[in-house]
């Protein structure tokens, strides 16, 4: 994907983000050196590349040599130049690449100042010679880097603060947040050149639990009119399951794989076989705290060709009552054995109070997939001192409550209708 950006100085530049196929990934520093260079080439061996690097890929001068450089902020270079000399390309602990910059005596003169390899902007020799333009090439290997690039590519238009002055200054209307359009951008748009581009196209796939689809209606529509809308029973998700009944090819695809072979027709509100092109699917996110919505999303990445919600909950011919149970049977959730073993081991030296604190911390962190299973295996350890505590029983709406003093606030499920309530007294 890329986006074309126009700065107030005029000419455009483009930010491009490429995702490589797994067979073309760059697994180590040796492969990085084949694509990215951050050194001044030898003038005798490749004079054209030397000229291009000298003219286009040298940062500065800045720092002590030029305090008025645009990159200077608070007396330091905002781009962190000069870099350090490095004999070999490495990848640091944060996953960022540290390119090879040897102290081999190579220097160029720019602005009357001698600059060495520490001031070279990373580049690809082939791209630089082909386009004869400033092309900064970087390798990113962390999700934080990719998120930053997406944010940077889609950051929006340049803006400028414009002040409108008059005889009587109105402080409230003293500035306007304006969109800045240069002559180059105006011409670019008049000729219809692309500003944003992305390939392959991405189809965002919505999903919902039974009878929980979103319904869009006008403010003054009556309930009968809303319920009679065909769109209620023709959501993208329900249409997918209907399509699985009609096409043999669809039965072998997961929901995410579906857009690669079928196209969603919004006007017809149905899926049709794809005749050309290619698209990838992305299911809407659901956090673990959303319960069954999270578990059905997890199953959609594994179940192929379901024709109903029951098919999604079916594992080896058995229909399970909840999507969570189906996830557990498929092995998509952790068995929490490590937490059970951890509590059992701590019971050899820790008090019951400490074990309960540990269990509550696990609950709050959301690390446990099935808290009931952990409780069933460790309740006798967690309640080892229950006979030595002041306690009293009472019922609230048919639920048995055990109240224990001298403990901190939280609640642990003892059984289907019994809860252990704990709180601190002062």
PDB file of C-alpha atoms in Angstrom, residues 87-322:
ATOM      1  CA  UNK A  87      31.193  -3.495  11.568  1.00  0.00           C
ATOM      2  CA  UNK A  88      28.249  -5.810  10.909  1.00  0.00           C
ATOM      3  CA  UNK A  89      24.500  -5.474  10.471  1.00  0.00           C
ATOM      4  CA  UNK A  90      22.639  -6.608  13.585  1.00  0.00           C
ATOM      5  CA  UNK A  91      19.108  -6.687  14.960  1.00  0.00           C
ATOM      6  CA  UNK A  92      18.751  -5.166  18.422  1.00  0.00           C
ATOM      7  CA  UNK A  93      16.600  -6.412  21.309  1.00  0.00           C
ATOM      8  CA  UNK A  94      13.655  -4.295  20.177  1.00  0.00           C
ATOM      9  CA  UNK A  95      13.711  -5.915  16.726  1.00  0.00           C
ATOM     10  CA  UNK A  96      15.108  -2.886  14.888  1.00  0.00           C
ATOM     11  CA  UNK A  97      17.928  -3.341  12.407  1.00  0.00           C
ATOM     12  CA  UNK A  98      21.290  -1.637  13.002  1.00  0.00           C
ATOM     13  CA  UNK A  99      22.829  -1.356   9.556  1.00  0.00           C
ATOM     14  CA  UNK A 100      26.494  -1.907   8.778  1.00  0.00           C
ATOM     15  CA  UNK A 101      28.424   1.387   8.866  1.00  0.00           C
ATOM     16  CA  UNK A 102      32.152   0.659   8.836  1.00  0.00           C
ATOM     17  CA  UNK A 103      34.801   3.191   9.737  1.00  0.00           C
ATOM     18  CA  UNK A 104      36.651   2.650   6.458  1.00  0.00           C
ATOM     19  CA  UNK A 105      37.652   6.256   5.791  1.00  0.00           C
ATOM     20  CA  UNK A 106      35.002   6.894   3.128  1.00  0.00           C
ATOM     21  CA  UNK A 107      33.923  10.544   3.188  1.00  0.00           C
ATOM     22  CA  UNK A 108      32.042  13.088   1.107  1.00  0.00           C
ATOM     23  CA  UNK A 109      31.888  16.865   1.332  1.00  0.00           C
ATOM     24  CA  UNK A 110      28.477  18.465   1.706  1.00  0.00           C
ATOM     25  CA  UNK A 111      27.893  22.061   2.680  1.00  0.00           C
ATOM     26  CA  UNK A 112      31.602  22.468   3.197  1.00  0.00           C
ATOM     27  CA  UNK A 113      31.647  19.713   5.855  1.00  0.00           C
ATOM     28  CA  UNK A 114      33.179  16.248   5.561  1.00  0.00           C
ATOM     29  CA  UNK A 115      30.609  13.524   6.301  1.00  0.00           C
ATOM     30  CA  UNK A 116      31.282   9.780   6.663  1.00  0.00           C
ATOM     31  CA  UNK A 117      29.181   6.596   6.747  1.00  0.00           C
ATOM     32  CA  UNK A 118      27.439   7.696   9.944  1.00  0.00           C
ATOM     33  CA  UNK A 119      25.420  10.215   7.902  1.00  0.00           C
ATOM     34  CA  UNK A 120      24.235   7.859   5.131  1.00  0.00           C
ATOM     35  CA  UNK A 121      20.475   7.295   4.862  1.00  0.00           C
ATOM     36  CA  UNK A 122      19.754   3.565   4.239  1.00  0.00           C
ATOM     37  CA  UNK A 123      19.102   2.883   0.560  1.00  0.00           C
ATOM     38  CA  UNK A 124      18.779   0.160  -2.052  1.00  0.00           C
ATOM     39  CA  UNK A 125      21.438   0.551  -4.790  1.00  0.00           C
ATOM     40  CA  UNK A 126      19.220  -0.707  -7.647  1.00  0.00           C
ATOM     41  CA  UNK A 127      16.293   1.566  -6.796  1.00  0.00           C
ATOM     42  CA  UNK A 128      18.576   4.534  -6.272  1.00  0.00           C
ATOM     43  CA  UNK A 129      20.286   4.140  -9.666  1.00  0.00           C
ATOM     44  CA  UNK A 130      17.028   3.481 -11.480  1.00  0.00           C
ATOM     45  CA  UNK A 131      15.004   6.441 -10.191  1.00  0.00           C
ATOM     46  CA  UNK A 132      17.781   8.890  -9.223  1.00  0.00           C
ATOM     47  CA  UNK A 133      15.710  10.121  -6.279  1.00  0.00           C
ATOM     48  CA  UNK A 134      15.913  10.084  -2.494  1.00  0.00           C
ATOM     49  CA  UNK A 135      14.543   6.631  -1.579  1.00  0.00           C
ATOM     50  CA  UNK A 136      14.909   5.642   2.060  1.00  0.00           C
ATOM     51  CA  UNK A 137      14.561   1.839   2.387  1.00  0.00           C
ATOM     52  CA  UNK A 138      14.060   0.310   5.836  1.00  0.00           C
ATOM     53  CA  UNK A 139      13.438  -3.198   7.202  1.00  0.00           C
ATOM     54  CA  UNK A 140      10.833  -3.559   9.942  1.00  0.00           C
ATOM     55  CA  UNK A 141      10.228  -6.652  12.024  1.00  0.00           C
ATOM     56  CA  UNK A 142       7.992  -5.534  14.871  1.00  0.00           C
ATOM     57  CA  UNK A 143       4.269  -4.916  15.072  1.00  0.00           C
ATOM     58  CA  UNK A 144       4.986  -1.517  16.636  1.00  0.00           C
ATOM     59  CA  UNK A 145       6.912  -0.529  13.518  1.00  0.00           C
ATOM     60  CA  UNK A 146       4.138  -1.707  11.215  1.00  0.00           C
ATOM     61  CA  UNK A 147       1.482   0.119  13.261  1.00  0.00           C
ATOM     62  CA  UNK A 148       3.570   3.284  13.040  1.00  0.00           C
ATOM     63  CA  UNK A 149       3.906   2.920   9.266  1.00  0.00           C
ATOM     64  CA  UNK A 150       0.163   2.423   8.831  1.00  0.00           C
ATOM     65  CA  UNK A 151      -0.487   5.474  10.981  1.00  0.00           C
ATOM     66  CA  UNK A 152       2.097   7.495   9.076  1.00  0.00           C
ATOM     67  CA  UNK A 153       0.787   6.440   5.677  1.00  0.00           C
ATOM     68  CA  UNK A 154      -2.785   7.341   6.656  1.00  0.00           C
ATOM     69  CA  UNK A 155      -2.032  10.378   8.787  1.00  0.00           C
ATOM     70  CA  UNK A 156      -4.065  12.677   6.534  1.00  0.00           C
ATOM     71  CA  UNK A 157      -3.485  15.943   4.798  1.00  0.00           C
ATOM     72  CA  UNK A 158      -1.017  18.676   5.633  1.00  0.00           C
ATOM     73  CA  UNK A 159      -2.607  21.551   7.486  1.00  0.00           C
ATOM     74  CA  UNK A 160      -1.688  25.136   8.135  1.00  0.00           C
ATOM     75  CA  UNK A 161      -2.812  27.666  10.724  1.00  0.00           C
ATOM     76  CA  UNK A 162      -4.001  30.828   8.972  1.00  0.00           C
ATOM     77  CA  UNK A 163      -4.573  34.065  10.835  1.00  0.00           C
ATOM     78  CA  UNK A 164      -7.134  36.592   9.610  1.00  0.00           C
ATOM     79  CA  UNK A 165      -6.345  40.029  11.033  1.00  0.00           C
ATOM     80  CA  UNK A 166      -8.547  43.116  11.169  1.00  0.00           C
ATOM     81  CA  UNK A 167      -8.572  46.485  12.909  1.00  0.00           C
ATOM     82  CA  UNK A 168     -10.342  44.956  15.874  1.00  0.00           C
ATOM     83  CA  UNK A 169      -8.723  41.592  16.624  1.00  0.00           C
ATOM     84  CA  UNK A 170     -11.160  38.847  17.574  1.00  0.00           C
ATOM     85  CA  UNK A 171      -9.173  36.364  19.637  1.00  0.00           C
ATOM     86  CA  UNK A 172     -11.800  33.669  19.139  1.00  0.00           C
ATOM     87  CA  UNK A 173     -11.563  33.932  15.338  1.00  0.00           C
ATOM     88  CA  UNK A 174      -7.851  34.657  15.233  1.00  0.00           C
ATOM     89  CA  UNK A 175      -6.989  31.397  13.506  1.00  0.00           C
ATOM     90  CA  UNK A 176      -8.477  28.781  11.207  1.00  0.00           C
ATOM     91  CA  UNK A 177      -7.408  25.158  10.808  1.00  0.00           C
ATOM     92  CA  UNK A 178      -7.081  25.035   7.049  1.00  0.00           C
ATOM     93  CA  UNK A 179      -6.337  22.349   4.496  1.00  0.00           C
ATOM     94  CA  UNK A 180      -3.241  23.290   2.468  1.00  0.00           C
ATOM     95  CA  UNK A 181      -3.375  22.477  -1.266  1.00  0.00           C
ATOM     96  CA  UNK A 182      -0.238  23.264  -3.264  1.00  0.00           C
ATOM     97  CA  UNK A 183      -0.166  23.784  -7.019  1.00  0.00           C
ATOM     98  CA  UNK A 184       1.415  20.335  -7.494  1.00  0.00           C
ATOM     99  CA  UNK A 185      -1.323  18.609  -5.533  1.00  0.00           C
ATOM    100  CA  UNK A 186      -4.038  20.531  -7.360  1.00  0.00           C
ATOM    101  CA  UNK A 187      -2.615  19.449 -10.724  1.00  0.00           C
ATOM    102  CA  UNK A 188      -2.204  15.870  -9.486  1.00  0.00           C
ATOM    103  CA  UNK A 189      -5.858  15.692  -8.514  1.00  0.00           C
ATOM    104  CA  UNK A 190      -7.101  17.456 -11.648  1.00  0.00           C
ATOM    105  CA  UNK A 191      -5.417  14.824 -13.814  1.00  0.00           C
ATOM    106  CA  UNK A 192      -6.925  12.070 -11.670  1.00  0.00           C
ATOM    107  CA  UNK A 193      -3.685  10.465 -10.484  1.00  0.00           C
ATOM    108  CA  UNK A 194      -4.013   8.062  -7.549  1.00  0.00           C
ATOM    109  CA  UNK A 195      -3.352   9.407  -4.065  1.00  0.00           C
ATOM    110  CA  UNK A 196      -3.854   6.148  -2.180  1.00  0.00           C
ATOM    111  CA  UNK A 197      -3.353   2.615  -3.408  1.00  0.00           C
ATOM    112  CA  UNK A 198      -3.649  -0.798  -1.815  1.00  0.00           C
ATOM    113  CA  UNK A 199      -3.371  -4.288  -3.252  1.00  0.00           C
ATOM    114  CA  UNK A 200      -4.737  -6.839  -2.811  1.00  0.00           C
ATOM    115  CA  UNK A 201      -8.101  -5.499  -1.711  1.00  0.00           C
ATOM    116  CA  UNK A 202      -9.275  -6.368   1.799  1.00  0.00           C
ATOM    117  CA  UNK A 203     -12.841  -7.459   2.563  1.00  0.00           C
ATOM    118  CA  UNK A 204     -13.801  -6.785   6.169  1.00  0.00           C
ATOM    119  CA  UNK A 205     -15.971  -9.641   7.381  1.00  0.00           C
ATOM    120  CA  UNK A 206     -18.595  -8.970  10.012  1.00  0.00           C
ATOM    121  CA  UNK A 207     -20.107 -11.681  12.168  1.00  0.00           C
ATOM    122  CA  UNK A 208     -22.645 -11.908  14.946  1.00  0.00           C
ATOM    123  CA  UNK A 209     -24.196 -14.317  17.401  1.00  0.00           C
ATOM    124  CA  UNK A 210     -27.661 -15.773  16.678  1.00  0.00           C
ATOM    125  CA  UNK A 211     -30.271 -12.996  16.454  1.00  0.00           C
ATOM    126  CA  UNK A 212     -27.730 -10.340  17.441  1.00  0.00           C
ATOM    127  CA  UNK A 213     -27.075  -8.757  14.049  1.00  0.00           C
ATOM    128  CA  UNK A 214     -27.046  -4.979  13.762  1.00  0.00           C
ATOM    129  CA  UNK A 215     -30.214  -3.398  12.416  1.00  0.00           C
ATOM    130  CA  UNK A 216     -30.061   0.026  10.752  1.00  0.00           C
ATOM    131  CA  UNK A 217     -33.244   2.046  10.541  1.00  0.00           C
ATOM    132  CA  UNK A 218     -34.461   5.611  10.330  1.00  0.00           C
ATOM    133  CA  UNK A 219     -35.416   7.538  13.421  1.00  0.00           C
ATOM    134  CA  UNK A 220     -39.135   7.601  12.622  1.00  0.00           C
ATOM    135  CA  UNK A 221     -39.539   4.044  11.272  1.00  0.00           C
ATOM    136  CA  UNK A 222     -42.144   1.963  13.038  1.00  0.00           C
ATOM    137  CA  UNK A 223     -41.240  -1.348  14.616  1.00  0.00           C
ATOM    138  CA  UNK A 224     -43.204  -3.286  11.994  1.00  0.00           C
ATOM    139  CA  UNK A 225     -41.310  -1.584   9.166  1.00  0.00           C
ATOM    140  CA  UNK A 226     -37.977  -2.317  10.817  1.00  0.00           C
ATOM    141  CA  UNK A 227     -38.782  -6.004  11.338  1.00  0.00           C
ATOM    142  CA  UNK A 228     -39.956  -6.414   7.727  1.00  0.00           C
ATOM    143  CA  UNK A 229     -36.629  -5.263   6.285  1.00  0.00           C
ATOM    144  CA  UNK A 230     -34.978  -8.021   4.297  1.00  0.00           C
ATOM    145  CA  UNK A 231     -31.546  -6.848   5.405  1.00  0.00           C
ATOM    146  CA  UNK A 232     -32.190  -8.308   8.871  1.00  0.00           C
ATOM    147  CA  UNK A 233     -31.999 -11.862   7.537  1.00  0.00           C
ATOM    148  CA  UNK A 234     -29.496 -11.058   4.759  1.00  0.00           C
ATOM    149  CA  UNK A 235     -26.353 -10.115   6.614  1.00  0.00           C
ATOM    150  CA  UNK A 236     -22.934 -10.907   5.153  1.00  0.00           C
ATOM    151  CA  UNK A 237     -22.431 -13.591   7.798  1.00  0.00           C
ATOM    152  CA  UNK A 238     -25.764 -15.348   7.254  1.00  0.00           C
ATOM    153  CA  UNK A 239     -25.328 -15.117   3.480  1.00  0.00           C
ATOM    154  CA  UNK A 240     -21.982 -16.886   3.865  1.00  0.00           C
ATOM    155  CA  UNK A 241     -23.645 -19.865   5.537  1.00  0.00           C
ATOM    156  CA  UNK A 242     -26.326 -19.929   2.829  1.00  0.00           C
ATOM    157  CA  UNK A 243     -23.620 -19.883   0.170  1.00  0.00           C
ATOM    158  CA  UNK A 244     -22.022 -22.926   1.783  1.00  0.00           C
ATOM    159  CA  UNK A 245     -25.216 -24.839   1.027  1.00  0.00           C
ATOM    160  CA  UNK A 246     -25.149 -23.992  -2.701  1.00  0.00           C
ATOM    161  CA  UNK A 247     -21.500 -24.259  -3.785  1.00  0.00           C
ATOM    162  CA  UNK A 248     -19.265 -27.269  -3.318  1.00  0.00           C
ATOM    163  CA  UNK A 249     -16.136 -25.124  -3.427  1.00  0.00           C
ATOM    164  CA  UNK A 250     -17.371 -23.032  -0.503  1.00  0.00           C
ATOM    165  CA  UNK A 251     -17.453 -26.064   1.784  1.00  0.00           C
ATOM    166  CA  UNK A 252     -13.660 -26.222   1.778  1.00  0.00           C
ATOM    167  CA  UNK A 253     -13.094 -22.603   2.815  1.00  0.00           C
ATOM    168  CA  UNK A 254     -12.996 -20.839   6.154  1.00  0.00           C
ATOM    169  CA  UNK A 255     -14.675 -17.469   6.555  1.00  0.00           C
ATOM    170  CA  UNK A 256     -11.345 -15.665   6.157  1.00  0.00           C
ATOM    171  CA  UNK A 257     -10.510 -17.591   2.962  1.00  0.00           C
ATOM    172  CA  UNK A 258     -13.959 -17.022   1.465  1.00  0.00           C
ATOM    173  CA  UNK A 259     -13.301 -13.636  -0.275  1.00  0.00           C
ATOM    174  CA  UNK A 260     -10.470 -15.225  -2.293  1.00  0.00           C
ATOM    175  CA  UNK A 261     -13.061 -17.304  -4.210  1.00  0.00           C
ATOM    176  CA  UNK A 262     -16.293 -15.335  -3.767  1.00  0.00           C
ATOM    177  CA  UNK A 263     -17.396 -11.698  -4.041  1.00  0.00           C
ATOM    178  CA  UNK A 264     -19.838  -9.953  -1.712  1.00  0.00           C
ATOM    179  CA  UNK A 265     -22.468  -8.077  -3.752  1.00  0.00           C
ATOM    180  CA  UNK A 266     -23.729  -5.361  -1.458  1.00  0.00           C
ATOM    181  CA  UNK A 267     -26.761  -4.414  -3.546  1.00  0.00           C
ATOM    182  CA  UNK A 268     -27.887  -8.021  -3.921  1.00  0.00           C
ATOM    183  CA  UNK A 269     -26.718  -8.852  -0.399  1.00  0.00           C
ATOM    184  CA  UNK A 270     -25.300 -12.190  -1.430  1.00  0.00           C
ATOM    185  CA  UNK A 271     -22.016 -13.933  -2.219  1.00  0.00           C
ATOM    186  CA  UNK A 272     -21.263 -14.870  -5.837  1.00  0.00           C
ATOM    187  CA  UNK A 273     -18.333 -16.860  -7.277  1.00  0.00           C
ATOM    188  CA  UNK A 274     -15.322 -14.694  -8.115  1.00  0.00           C
ATOM    189  CA  UNK A 275     -14.555 -14.396 -11.841  1.00  0.00           C
ATOM    190  CA  UNK A 276     -11.430 -12.238 -11.651  1.00  0.00           C
ATOM    191  CA  UNK A 277      -9.091 -10.533  -9.226  1.00  0.00           C
ATOM    192  CA  UNK A 278      -8.107 -11.500  -5.717  1.00  0.00           C
ATOM    193  CA  UNK A 279      -9.083 -10.353  -2.250  1.00  0.00           C
ATOM    194  CA  UNK A 280      -8.228 -11.304   1.312  1.00  0.00           C
ATOM    195  CA  UNK A 281     -10.607 -11.425   4.264  1.00  0.00           C
ATOM    196  CA  UNK A 282     -10.226  -9.903   7.708  1.00  0.00           C
ATOM    197  CA  UNK A 283     -12.722 -10.708  10.462  1.00  0.00           C
ATOM    198  CA  UNK A 284     -13.717  -7.912  12.809  1.00  0.00           C
ATOM    199  CA  UNK A 285     -11.874  -8.016  16.124  1.00  0.00           C
ATOM    200  CA  UNK A 286     -13.481  -9.327  19.307  1.00  0.00           C
ATOM    201  CA  UNK A 287     -11.748  -9.089  22.670  1.00  0.00           C
ATOM    202  CA  UNK A 288     -11.734 -12.030  25.120  1.00  0.00           C
ATOM    203  CA  UNK A 289     -13.995 -10.044  27.415  1.00  0.00           C
ATOM    204  CA  UNK A 290     -16.895 -10.253  24.933  1.00  0.00           C
ATOM    205  CA  UNK A 291     -17.534 -13.883  25.848  1.00  0.00           C
ATOM    206  CA  UNK A 292     -19.284 -15.997  23.206  1.00  0.00           C
ATOM    207  CA  UNK A 293     -18.569 -13.390  20.531  1.00  0.00           C
ATOM    208  CA  UNK A 294     -14.846 -13.959  21.061  1.00  0.00           C
ATOM    209  CA  UNK A 295     -15.196 -17.745  20.937  1.00  0.00           C
ATOM    210  CA  UNK A 296     -17.245 -17.788  17.738  1.00  0.00           C
ATOM    211  CA  UNK A 297     -14.638 -15.580  16.105  1.00  0.00           C
ATOM    212  CA  UNK A 298     -11.952 -18.052  17.172  1.00  0.00           C
ATOM    213  CA  UNK A 299     -13.905 -20.924  15.631  1.00  0.00           C
ATOM    214  CA  UNK A 300     -14.445 -19.064  12.353  1.00  0.00           C
ATOM    215  CA  UNK A 301     -10.712 -19.263  11.696  1.00  0.00           C
ATOM    216  CA  UNK A 302     -10.878 -23.085  11.744  1.00  0.00           C
ATOM    217  CA  UNK A 303     -14.371 -24.269  10.766  1.00  0.00           C
ATOM    218  CA  UNK A 304     -14.869 -24.864   7.032  1.00  0.00           C
ATOM    219  CA  UNK A 305     -18.167 -24.622   5.205  1.00  0.00           C
ATOM    220  CA  UNK A 306     -20.681 -24.410   8.086  1.00  0.00           C
ATOM    221  CA  UNK A 307     -24.314 -24.061   7.065  1.00  0.00           C
ATOM    222  CA  UNK A 308     -25.658 -23.005  10.456  1.00  0.00           C
ATOM    223  CA  UNK A 309     -24.599 -21.921  13.911  1.00  0.00           C
ATOM    224  CA  UNK A 310     -24.939 -25.529  15.039  1.00  0.00           C
ATOM    225  CA  UNK A 311     -22.322 -26.573  12.475  1.00  0.00           C
ATOM    226  CA  UNK A 312     -19.895 -24.065  13.964  1.00  0.00           C
ATOM    227  CA  UNK A 313     -20.396 -25.619  17.398  1.00  0.00           C
ATOM    228  CA  UNK A 314     -20.057 -29.178  16.058  1.00  0.00           C
ATOM    229  CA  UNK A 315     -16.862 -31.149  16.682  1.00  0.00           C
ATOM    230  CA  UNK A 316     -16.570 -34.730  15.398  1.00  0.00           C
ATOM    231  CA  UNK A 317     -20.331 -35.051  15.076  1.00  0.00           C
ATOM    232  CA  UNK A 318     -21.121 -33.690  18.536  1.00  0.00           C
ATOM    233  CA  UNK A 319     -22.986 -30.379  18.831  1.00  0.00           C
ATOM    234  CA  UNK A 320     -21.757 -28.513  21.924  1.00  0.00           C
ATOM    235  CA  UNK A 321     -24.035 -26.083  23.794  1.00  0.00           C
ATOM    236  CA  UNK A 322     -21.689 -23.081  23.618  1.00  0.00           C
TER     237      UNK A 322
END
